[in-house]
Every structure is written in structure tokens, then in C-alpha cells.
mmCIF file of C-alpha atoms in Angstrom:
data_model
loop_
_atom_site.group_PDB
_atom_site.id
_atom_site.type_symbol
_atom_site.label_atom_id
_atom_site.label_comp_id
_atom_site.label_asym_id
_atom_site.label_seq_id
_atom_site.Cartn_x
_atom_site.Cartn_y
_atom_site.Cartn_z
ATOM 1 C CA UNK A 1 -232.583 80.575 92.636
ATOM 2 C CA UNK A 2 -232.887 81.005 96.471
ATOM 3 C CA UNK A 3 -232.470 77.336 97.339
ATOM 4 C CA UNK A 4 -229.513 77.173 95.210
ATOM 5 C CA UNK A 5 -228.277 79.957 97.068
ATOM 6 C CA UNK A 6 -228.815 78.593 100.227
ATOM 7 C CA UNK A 7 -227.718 75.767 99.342
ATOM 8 C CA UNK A 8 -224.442 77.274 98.459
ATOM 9 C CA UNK A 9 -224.293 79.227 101.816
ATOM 10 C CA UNK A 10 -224.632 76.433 103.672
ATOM 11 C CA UNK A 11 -221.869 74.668 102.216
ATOM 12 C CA UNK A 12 -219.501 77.485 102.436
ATOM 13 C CA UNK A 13 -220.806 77.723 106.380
ATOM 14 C CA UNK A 14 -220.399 73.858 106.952
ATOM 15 C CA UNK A 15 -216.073 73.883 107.843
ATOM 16 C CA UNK A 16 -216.659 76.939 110.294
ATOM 17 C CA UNK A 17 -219.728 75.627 111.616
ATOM 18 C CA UNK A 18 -217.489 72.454 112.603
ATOM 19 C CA UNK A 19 -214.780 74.689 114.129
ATOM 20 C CA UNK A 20 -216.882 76.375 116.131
ATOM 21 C CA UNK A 21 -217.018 74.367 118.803
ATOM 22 C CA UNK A 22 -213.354 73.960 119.074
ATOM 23 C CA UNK A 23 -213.164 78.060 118.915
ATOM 24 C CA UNK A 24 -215.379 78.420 121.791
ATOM 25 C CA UNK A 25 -213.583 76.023 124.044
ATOM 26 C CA UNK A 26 -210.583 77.666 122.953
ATOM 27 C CA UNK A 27 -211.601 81.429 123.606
ATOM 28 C CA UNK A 28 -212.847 80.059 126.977
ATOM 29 C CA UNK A 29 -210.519 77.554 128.375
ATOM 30 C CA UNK A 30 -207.215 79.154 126.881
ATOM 31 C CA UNK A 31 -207.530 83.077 125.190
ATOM 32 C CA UNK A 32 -209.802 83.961 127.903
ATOM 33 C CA UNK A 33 -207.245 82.441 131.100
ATOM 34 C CA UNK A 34 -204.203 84.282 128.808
ATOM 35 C CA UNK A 35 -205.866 87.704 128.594
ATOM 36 C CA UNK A 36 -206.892 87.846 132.428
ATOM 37 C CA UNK A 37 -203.789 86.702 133.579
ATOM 38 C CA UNK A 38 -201.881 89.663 132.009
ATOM 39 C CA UNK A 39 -204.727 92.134 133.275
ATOM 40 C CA UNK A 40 -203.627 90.917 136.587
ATOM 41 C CA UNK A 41 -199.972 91.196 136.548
ATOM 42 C CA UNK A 42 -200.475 94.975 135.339
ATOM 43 C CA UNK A 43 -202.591 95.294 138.688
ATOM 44 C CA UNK A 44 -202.126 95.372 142.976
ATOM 45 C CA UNK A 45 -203.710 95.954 145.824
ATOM 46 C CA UNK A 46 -203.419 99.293 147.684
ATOM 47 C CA UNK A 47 -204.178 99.222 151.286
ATOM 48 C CA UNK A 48 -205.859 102.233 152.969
ATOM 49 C CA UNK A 49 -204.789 102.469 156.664
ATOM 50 C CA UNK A 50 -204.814 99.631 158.545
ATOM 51 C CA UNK A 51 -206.565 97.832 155.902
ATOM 52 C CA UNK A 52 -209.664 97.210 157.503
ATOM 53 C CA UNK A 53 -213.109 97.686 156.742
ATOM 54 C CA UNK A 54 -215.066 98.437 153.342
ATOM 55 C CA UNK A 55 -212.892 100.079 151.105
ATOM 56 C CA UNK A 56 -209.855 99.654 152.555
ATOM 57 C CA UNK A 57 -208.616 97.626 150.270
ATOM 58 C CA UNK A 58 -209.063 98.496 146.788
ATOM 59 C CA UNK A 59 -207.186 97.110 143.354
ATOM 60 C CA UNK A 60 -205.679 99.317 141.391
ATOM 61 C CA UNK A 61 -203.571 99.992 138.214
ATOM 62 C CA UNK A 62 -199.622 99.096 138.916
ATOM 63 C CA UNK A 63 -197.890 99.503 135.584
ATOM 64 C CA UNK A 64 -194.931 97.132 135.377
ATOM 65 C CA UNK A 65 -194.295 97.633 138.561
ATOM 66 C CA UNK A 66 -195.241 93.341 139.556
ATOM 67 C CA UNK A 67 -192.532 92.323 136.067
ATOM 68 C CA UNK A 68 -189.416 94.868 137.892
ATOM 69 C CA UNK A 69 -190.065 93.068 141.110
ATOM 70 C CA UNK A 70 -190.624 89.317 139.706
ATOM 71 C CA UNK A 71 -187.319 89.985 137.381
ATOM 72 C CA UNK A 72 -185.387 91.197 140.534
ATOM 73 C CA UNK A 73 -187.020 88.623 142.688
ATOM 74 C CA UNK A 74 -184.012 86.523 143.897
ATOM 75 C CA UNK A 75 -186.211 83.375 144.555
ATOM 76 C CA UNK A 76 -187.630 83.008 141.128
ATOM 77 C CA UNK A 77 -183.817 83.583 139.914
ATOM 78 C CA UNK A 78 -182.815 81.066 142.298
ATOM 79 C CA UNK A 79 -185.288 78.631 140.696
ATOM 80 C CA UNK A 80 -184.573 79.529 137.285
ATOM 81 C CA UNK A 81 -180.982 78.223 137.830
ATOM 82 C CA UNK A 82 -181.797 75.279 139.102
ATOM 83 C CA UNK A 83 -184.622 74.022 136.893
ATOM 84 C CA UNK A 84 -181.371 74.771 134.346
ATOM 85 C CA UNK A 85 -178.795 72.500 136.040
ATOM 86 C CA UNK A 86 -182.035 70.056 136.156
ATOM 87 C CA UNK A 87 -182.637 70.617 132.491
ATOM 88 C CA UNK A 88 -178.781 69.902 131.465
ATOM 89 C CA UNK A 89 -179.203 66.999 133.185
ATOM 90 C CA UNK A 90 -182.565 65.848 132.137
ATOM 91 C CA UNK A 91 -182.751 66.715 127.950
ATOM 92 C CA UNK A 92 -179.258 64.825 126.813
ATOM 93 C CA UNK A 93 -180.435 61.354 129.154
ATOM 94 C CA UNK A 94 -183.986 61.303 127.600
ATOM 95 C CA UNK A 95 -183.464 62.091 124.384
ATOM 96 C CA UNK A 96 -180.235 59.800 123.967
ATOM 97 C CA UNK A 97 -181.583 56.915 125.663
ATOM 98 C CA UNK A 98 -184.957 57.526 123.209
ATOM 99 C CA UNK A 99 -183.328 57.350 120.301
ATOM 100 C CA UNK A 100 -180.925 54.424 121.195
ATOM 101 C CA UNK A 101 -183.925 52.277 122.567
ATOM 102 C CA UNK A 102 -185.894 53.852 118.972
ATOM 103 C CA UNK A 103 -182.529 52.382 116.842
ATOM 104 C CA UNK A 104 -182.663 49.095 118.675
ATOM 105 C CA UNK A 105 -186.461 48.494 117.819
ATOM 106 C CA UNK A 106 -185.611 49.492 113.872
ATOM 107 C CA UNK A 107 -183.027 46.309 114.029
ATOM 108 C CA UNK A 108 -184.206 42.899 112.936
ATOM 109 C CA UNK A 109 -182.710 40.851 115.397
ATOM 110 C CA UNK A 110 -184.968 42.366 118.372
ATOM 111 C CA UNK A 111 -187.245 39.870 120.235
ATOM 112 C CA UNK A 112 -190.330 40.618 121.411
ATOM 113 C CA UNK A 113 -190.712 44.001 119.513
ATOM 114 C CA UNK A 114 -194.217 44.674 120.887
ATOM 115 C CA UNK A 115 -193.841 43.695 124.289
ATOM 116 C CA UNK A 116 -190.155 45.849 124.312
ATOM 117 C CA UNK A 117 -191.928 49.318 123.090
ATOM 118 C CA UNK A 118 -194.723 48.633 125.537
ATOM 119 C CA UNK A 119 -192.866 47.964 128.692
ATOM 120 C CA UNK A 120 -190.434 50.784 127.863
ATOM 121 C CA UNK A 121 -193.207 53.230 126.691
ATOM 122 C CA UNK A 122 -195.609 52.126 130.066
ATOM 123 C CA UNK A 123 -194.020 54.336 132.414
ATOM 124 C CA UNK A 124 -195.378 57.530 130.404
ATOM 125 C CA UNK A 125 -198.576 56.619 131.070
ATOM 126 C CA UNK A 126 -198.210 56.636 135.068
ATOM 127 C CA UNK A 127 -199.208 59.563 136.251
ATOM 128 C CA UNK A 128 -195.857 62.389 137.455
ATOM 129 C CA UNK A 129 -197.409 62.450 141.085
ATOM 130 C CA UNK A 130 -197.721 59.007 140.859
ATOM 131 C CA UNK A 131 -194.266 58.207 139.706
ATOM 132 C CA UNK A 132 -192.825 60.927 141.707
ATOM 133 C CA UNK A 133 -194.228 59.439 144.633
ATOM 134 C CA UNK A 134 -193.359 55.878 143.773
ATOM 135 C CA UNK A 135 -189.720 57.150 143.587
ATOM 136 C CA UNK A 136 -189.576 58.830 146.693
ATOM 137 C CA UNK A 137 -190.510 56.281 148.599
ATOM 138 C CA UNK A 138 -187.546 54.699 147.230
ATOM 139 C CA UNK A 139 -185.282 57.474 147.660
ATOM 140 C CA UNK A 140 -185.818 57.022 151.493
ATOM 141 C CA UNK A 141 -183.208 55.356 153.496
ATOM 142 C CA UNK A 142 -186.241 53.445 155.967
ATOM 143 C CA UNK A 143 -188.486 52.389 153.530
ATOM 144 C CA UNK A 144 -186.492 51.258 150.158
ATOM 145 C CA UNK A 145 -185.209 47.881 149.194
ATOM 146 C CA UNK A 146 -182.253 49.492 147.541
ATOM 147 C CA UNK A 147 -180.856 50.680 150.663
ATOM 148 C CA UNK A 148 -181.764 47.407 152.549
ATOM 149 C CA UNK A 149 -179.427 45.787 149.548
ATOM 150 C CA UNK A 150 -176.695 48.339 149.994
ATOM 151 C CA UNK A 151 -176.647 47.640 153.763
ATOM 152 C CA UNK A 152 -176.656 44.565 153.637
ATOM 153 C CA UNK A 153 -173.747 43.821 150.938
ATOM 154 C CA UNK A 154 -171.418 46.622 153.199
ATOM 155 C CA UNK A 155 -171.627 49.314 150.575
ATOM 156 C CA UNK A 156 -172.248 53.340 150.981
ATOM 157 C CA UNK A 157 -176.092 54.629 150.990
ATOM 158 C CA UNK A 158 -175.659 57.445 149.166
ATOM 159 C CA UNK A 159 -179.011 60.306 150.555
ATOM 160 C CA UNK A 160 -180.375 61.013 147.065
ATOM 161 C CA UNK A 161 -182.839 63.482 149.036
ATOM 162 C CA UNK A 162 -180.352 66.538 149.810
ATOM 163 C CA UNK A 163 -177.606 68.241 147.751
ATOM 164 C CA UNK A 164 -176.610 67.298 144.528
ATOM 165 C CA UNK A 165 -177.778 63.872 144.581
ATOM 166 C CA UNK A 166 -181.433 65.866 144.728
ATOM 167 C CA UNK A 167 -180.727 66.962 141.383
ATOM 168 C CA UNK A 168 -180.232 63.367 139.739
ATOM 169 C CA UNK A 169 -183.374 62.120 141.522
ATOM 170 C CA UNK A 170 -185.624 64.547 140.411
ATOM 171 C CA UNK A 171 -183.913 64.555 136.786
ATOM 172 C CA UNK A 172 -184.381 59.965 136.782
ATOM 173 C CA UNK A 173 -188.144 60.809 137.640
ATOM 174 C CA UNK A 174 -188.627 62.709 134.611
ATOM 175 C CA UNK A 175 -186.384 61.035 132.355
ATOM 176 C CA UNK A 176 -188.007 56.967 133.805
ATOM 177 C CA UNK A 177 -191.208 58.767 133.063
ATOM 178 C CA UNK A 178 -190.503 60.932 129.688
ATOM 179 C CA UNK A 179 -187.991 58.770 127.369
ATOM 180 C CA UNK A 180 -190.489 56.581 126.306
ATOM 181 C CA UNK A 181 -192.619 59.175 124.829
ATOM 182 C CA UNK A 182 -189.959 60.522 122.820
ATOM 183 C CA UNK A 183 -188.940 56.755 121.973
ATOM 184 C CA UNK A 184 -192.360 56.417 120.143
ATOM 185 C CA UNK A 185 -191.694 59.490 118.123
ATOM 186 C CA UNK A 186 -188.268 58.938 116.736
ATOM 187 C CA UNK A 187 -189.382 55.251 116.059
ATOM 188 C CA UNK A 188 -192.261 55.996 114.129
ATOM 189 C CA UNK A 189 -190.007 58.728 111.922
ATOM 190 C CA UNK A 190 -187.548 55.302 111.516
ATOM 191 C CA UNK A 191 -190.470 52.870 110.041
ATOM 192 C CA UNK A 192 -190.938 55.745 107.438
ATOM 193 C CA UNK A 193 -187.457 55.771 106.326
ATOM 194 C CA UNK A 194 -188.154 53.807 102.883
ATOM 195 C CA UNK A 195 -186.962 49.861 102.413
ATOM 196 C CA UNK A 196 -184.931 50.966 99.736
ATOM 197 C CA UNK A 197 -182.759 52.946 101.668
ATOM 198 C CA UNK A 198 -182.106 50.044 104.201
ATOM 199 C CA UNK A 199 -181.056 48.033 100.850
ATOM 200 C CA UNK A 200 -178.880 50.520 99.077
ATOM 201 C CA UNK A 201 -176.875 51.166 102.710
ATOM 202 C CA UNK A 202 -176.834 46.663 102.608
ATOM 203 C CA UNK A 203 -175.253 46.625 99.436
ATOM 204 C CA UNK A 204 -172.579 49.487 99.557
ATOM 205 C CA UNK A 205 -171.550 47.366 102.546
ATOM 206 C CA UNK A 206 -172.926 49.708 105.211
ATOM 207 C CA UNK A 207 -172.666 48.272 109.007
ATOM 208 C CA UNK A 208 -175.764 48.598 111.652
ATOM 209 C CA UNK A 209 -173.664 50.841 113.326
ATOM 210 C CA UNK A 210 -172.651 53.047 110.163
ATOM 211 C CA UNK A 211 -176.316 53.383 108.416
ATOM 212 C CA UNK A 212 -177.412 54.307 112.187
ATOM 213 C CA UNK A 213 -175.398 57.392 112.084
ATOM 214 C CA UNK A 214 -175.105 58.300 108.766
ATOM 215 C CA UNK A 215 -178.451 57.454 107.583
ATOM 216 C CA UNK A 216 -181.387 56.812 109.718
ATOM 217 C CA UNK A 217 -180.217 59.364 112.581
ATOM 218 C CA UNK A 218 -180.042 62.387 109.601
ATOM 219 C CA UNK A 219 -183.752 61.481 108.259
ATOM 220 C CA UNK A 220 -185.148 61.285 111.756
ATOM 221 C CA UNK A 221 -183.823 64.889 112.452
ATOM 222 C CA UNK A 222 -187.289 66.604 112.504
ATOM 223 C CA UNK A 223 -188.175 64.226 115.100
ATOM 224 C CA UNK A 224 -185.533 64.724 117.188
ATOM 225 C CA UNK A 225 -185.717 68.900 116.844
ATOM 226 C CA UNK A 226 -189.598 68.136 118.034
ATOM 227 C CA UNK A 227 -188.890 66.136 120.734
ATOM 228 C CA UNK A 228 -186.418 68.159 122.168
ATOM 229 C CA UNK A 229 -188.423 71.610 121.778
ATOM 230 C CA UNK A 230 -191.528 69.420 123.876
ATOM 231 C CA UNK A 231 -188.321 68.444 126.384
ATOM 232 C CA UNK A 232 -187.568 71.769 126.814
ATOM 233 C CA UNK A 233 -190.970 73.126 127.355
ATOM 234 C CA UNK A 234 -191.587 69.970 129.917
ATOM 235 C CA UNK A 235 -188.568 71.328 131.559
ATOM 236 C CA UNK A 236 -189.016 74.944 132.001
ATOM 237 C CA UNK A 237 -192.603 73.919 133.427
ATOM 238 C CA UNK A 238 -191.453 71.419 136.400
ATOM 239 C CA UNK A 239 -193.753 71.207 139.016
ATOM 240 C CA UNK A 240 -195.249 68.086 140.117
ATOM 241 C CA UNK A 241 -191.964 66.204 140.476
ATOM 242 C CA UNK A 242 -190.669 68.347 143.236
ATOM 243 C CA UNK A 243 -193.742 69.559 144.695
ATOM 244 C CA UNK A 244 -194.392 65.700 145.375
ATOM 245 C CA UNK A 245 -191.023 65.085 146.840
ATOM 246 C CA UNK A 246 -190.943 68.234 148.958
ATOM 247 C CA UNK A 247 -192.892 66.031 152.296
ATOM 248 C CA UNK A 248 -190.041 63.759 152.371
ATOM 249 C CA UNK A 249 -187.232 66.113 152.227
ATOM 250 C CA UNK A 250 -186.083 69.389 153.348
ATOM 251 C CA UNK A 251 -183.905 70.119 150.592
ATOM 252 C CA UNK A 252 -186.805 71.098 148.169
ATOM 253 C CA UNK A 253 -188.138 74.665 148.936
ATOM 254 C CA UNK A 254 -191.558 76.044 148.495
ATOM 255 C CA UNK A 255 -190.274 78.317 145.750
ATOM 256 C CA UNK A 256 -187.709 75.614 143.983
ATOM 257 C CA UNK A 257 -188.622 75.922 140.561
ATOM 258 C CA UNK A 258 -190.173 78.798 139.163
ATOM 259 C CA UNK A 259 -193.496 77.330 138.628
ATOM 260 C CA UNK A 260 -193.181 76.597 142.136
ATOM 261 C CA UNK A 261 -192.920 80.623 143.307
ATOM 262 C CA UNK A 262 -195.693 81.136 141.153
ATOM 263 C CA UNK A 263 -198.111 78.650 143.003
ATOM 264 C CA UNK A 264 -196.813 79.445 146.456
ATOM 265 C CA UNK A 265 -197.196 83.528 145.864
ATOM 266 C CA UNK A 266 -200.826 83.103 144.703
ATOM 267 C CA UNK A 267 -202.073 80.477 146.957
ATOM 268 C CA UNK A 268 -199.348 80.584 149.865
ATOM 269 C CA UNK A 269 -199.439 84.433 150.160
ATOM 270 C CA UNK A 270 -202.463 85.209 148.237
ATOM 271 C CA UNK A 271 -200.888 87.547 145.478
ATOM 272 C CA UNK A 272 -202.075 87.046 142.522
ATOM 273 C CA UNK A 273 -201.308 89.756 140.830
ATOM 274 C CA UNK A 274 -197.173 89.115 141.308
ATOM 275 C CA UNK A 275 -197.879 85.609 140.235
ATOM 276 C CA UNK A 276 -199.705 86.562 137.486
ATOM 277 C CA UNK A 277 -196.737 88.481 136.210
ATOM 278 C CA UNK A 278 -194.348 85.890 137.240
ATOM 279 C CA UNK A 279 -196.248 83.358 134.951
ATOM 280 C CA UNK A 280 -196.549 86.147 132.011
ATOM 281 C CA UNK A 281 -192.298 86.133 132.543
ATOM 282 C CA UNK A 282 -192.269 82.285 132.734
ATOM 283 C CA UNK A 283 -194.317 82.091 129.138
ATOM 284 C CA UNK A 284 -192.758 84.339 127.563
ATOM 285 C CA UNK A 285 -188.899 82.677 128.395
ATOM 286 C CA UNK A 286 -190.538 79.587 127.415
ATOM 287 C CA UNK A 287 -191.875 81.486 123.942
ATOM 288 C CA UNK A 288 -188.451 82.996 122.977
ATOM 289 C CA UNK A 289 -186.413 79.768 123.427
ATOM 290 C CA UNK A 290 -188.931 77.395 121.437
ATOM 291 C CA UNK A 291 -188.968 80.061 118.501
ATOM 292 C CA UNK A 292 -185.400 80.546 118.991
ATOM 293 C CA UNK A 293 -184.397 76.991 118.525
ATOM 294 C CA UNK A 294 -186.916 76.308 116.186
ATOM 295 C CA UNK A 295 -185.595 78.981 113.518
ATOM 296 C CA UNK A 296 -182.118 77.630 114.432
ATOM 297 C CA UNK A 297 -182.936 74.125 113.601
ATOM 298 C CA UNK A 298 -184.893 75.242 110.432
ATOM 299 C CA UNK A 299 -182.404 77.159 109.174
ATOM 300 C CA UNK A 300 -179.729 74.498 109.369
ATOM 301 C CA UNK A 301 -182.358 72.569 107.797
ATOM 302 C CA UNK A 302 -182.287 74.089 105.120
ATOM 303 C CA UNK A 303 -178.559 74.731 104.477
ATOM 304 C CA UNK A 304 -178.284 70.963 104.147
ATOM 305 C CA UNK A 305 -180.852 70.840 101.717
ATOM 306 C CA UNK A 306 -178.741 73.543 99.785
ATOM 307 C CA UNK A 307 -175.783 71.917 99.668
#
């Protein structure tokens, strides 16, 4: 009787003793990181005197205070509305050139399929310092073949380092290096589509171009609501891109994007605690707009499927 209840124990115990290993790396590397980070942004450092010597400095509780002054905190505005411009820029190229390169791989008459979703998939595995690097280099006037080109066939060398121009170089970085990513996805959501679907559309007389929009575009729809909510989240999260480009330009601030401020108040200025809050803000923005779209997209969802 007690081996067949230990027995039965230890079968009931066997799925949580596999998850506990993923718990524990969760609780450490991600709850854990989460719950100090908003102890911090509810905290600051008060200065005694001249804030020298033991004591003088001392942490202690600040309320909301760091949220009011990262939400009035012109800078981290200022980036917000540009990683927005960069975003309008950056989500429509991606995802349309991903699901154009993802409807010309579901054809027939492609050649060299494999080789195709390879070479356009390859650049998402490079590194973004890497890439970002490898494009700034050829963003600059003295060092890129495409300028050499331009100069020498008489034509205007645009500075795709300063001004607007800045805006379409960072957003070709992330769209060289994120379209074929998404191209994968919406592919793999095409080969699912059933045969008989492609042969019904055949014999009502369907052309490529019709079943591609009325058809295989509809029943890849939760792919392309998932690849634009990662798009989105990529987006509101730029950092590498422009940190990497800042050395060869002066049109890219310390505090350009909001993940940007972030970095440069805790490890430029050393305040953590404003950062911390800044981040908190930063999630959060990121949190409302993924739900947000999400029960958008789901509830359209599921008006079509009422109708």
C-alpha cells in the first residue's frame, strides 16, 4: 500500500519536477530583474551636505516622484517620437516585403527555392552590431563603394548620416536584417494552407494574383498579426542600431531612442533609480500596445468567423 502510494506521488511530482528547472531560471534571470527594477524606480538618493563622507549619502523612499520626472522628461519624449517616425517607416517595409518574398516562394515556378529562403533569411542571423556596423561603413562618404559609383557616374551623394536621410538608414538596417525572419513565418503558415484549396481556387479559374489576395493572404492572417506584434516590440526596444552608428555621426544623440536615455542615465550619469523608472514606463507602453492590438486583431478575428 505504501509503494503504491509512492509510486503514485511520484508520478503526480514527475511534470513539476521537470519544470522546475525552467522556474528557477525564470524567478532568477527574469521575476527577480522585474521586481528590483521597480523597487528602484520608487527610490533616490538624498545627499546630506556636501555629500561627502559616511552617511552622506543615503537611499531613500521617493514615491513616484522618478515616473513625474521621466514622463515630463523632454529627452525621453524626444526619443519616443522618433523611434515612432522610425517605426512608421520600419513595420509596413518589413512586413510587406516578408510576405511578398513568402508569396513568391509558395509559387511553383521559383528556382532555387532553398538557396532563395536561405540567402534572403541569412541576414537575420548576422548579428545588429554587426550589421549596423557593416552599414555604416557604407553610409560614409570616404569609405563606401556606393559613393565612389555615384562620383564617378556625375550623380548627387546624398549624406544618409544627418537629417532625414538618418531615419531611412537606421530603418534599411533593421528592415535588411528583420524581413527575413518574418518571411519564414508567413511562409511556413502558406505550406499549411491545404492542396485542396490551391485546386478548388485552379478550377474556379482563380489567377496567382487573385488566390494571393483572396485566399492565401486571409489564412495566413495569424501570422501576419504575430509578426507584426514581434515588429512592434523590436521597434519600441531600438538600441543597438543607433548606438552603433552614433561614432560615425553626430546626428545620433546619446539619448536618441528611449532605450538609449535609459542606458546613458544609469551608466552615463549613474542614476539608476530614474532609469529604472524610465524602463518600468518603457515596458509598460510596450505592454498596453501588444495587448491592445492583440484584442483588436482577435476580435476582428472573430467577427469574420461570425459572419
Amino acid at each position: 500500500m505504501t509503494s503504491a502510494r509512492r509510486t503514485s506521488y511520484g508520478v503526480k511530482g514527475a511534470p513539476y519536477a521537470f519544470l522546475l528547472p525552467a522556474l528557477i531560471l525564470f524567478v532568477l534571470f527574469f521575476a527577480l530583474p522585474i521586481g528590483y527594477a521597480l523597487w528602484l524606480s520608487f527610490r533616490k538618493v538624498k545627499v546630506s551636505g556636501l555629500g561627502l563622507g559616511a552617511g552622506a549619502r543615503s537611499e531613500v523612499w521617493a514615491g513616484v516622484e522618478n515616473y513625474t520626472d521621466a514622463l515630463t522628461d523632454s529627452e525621453l519624449l524626444d526619443g519616443a517620437l522618433r523611434v515612432l517616425g522610425y517605426g512608421c517607416i520600419v513595420v509596413p517595409v518589413m512586413l510587406g516585403l516578408a510576405l511578398l518574398f513568402a508569396l513568391m516562394m509558395d509559387t511553383d515556378k521559383v528556382r532555387l527555392a532553398p538557396f532563395t529562403r536561405l540567402a534572403i533569411f541569412l541576414p537575420y542571423a548576422i548579428p545588429g552590431v554587426v550589421a549596423a556596423l557593416l552599414w555604416g561603413f557604407l553610409y560614409l562618404p570616404d569609405v563606401s563603394p556606393f559613393y565612389f559609383v555615384l562620383d564617378k557616374l556625375g550623380m548627387p551623394q546624398p549624406d544618409l548620416l544627418d537629417g532625414g536621410p538618418l531615419y531611412l538608414a537606421l530603418s534599411n538596417i533593421a528592415v535588411w536584417g528583420g524581413t527575413g525572419f518574418n518571411m519564414i513565418v508567413i511562409y511556413t503558415s502558406l505550406q499549411a494552407i491545404p492542396a485542396e484549396v490551391h485546386e478548388a481556387a485552379k478550377l474556379d479559374g482563380a489567377t496567382p494574383l487573385q488566390t494571393a489576395l483572396r485566399i492565401k493572404i486571409p489564412m495566413v492572417a495569424p501570422s501576419l498579426v504575430l509578426t507584426f506584434f514581434f515588429s512592434i516590440i523590436a521597434t519600441l526596444q531600438v538600441f543597438s542600431e543607433p548606438t552603433t552608428l552614433k561614432p560615425l555621426t553626430n546626428s545620433v544623440s546619446t539619448t536618441w531612442s528611449p532605450l538609449m536615455k535609459v542606458y546613458q542615465d544609469a551608466f552615463g550619469k549613474g542614476d539608476i533609480y530614474a532609469a529604472a523608472a524610465q524602463a518600468v514606463i518603457i515596458a509598460l507602453v510596450t505592454l498596453v500596445l501588444s495587448f491592445g492590438f492583440l484584442r483588436a486583431a482577435n476580435r476582428r478575428t472573430k467577427q469574420e468567423a461570425a459572419r
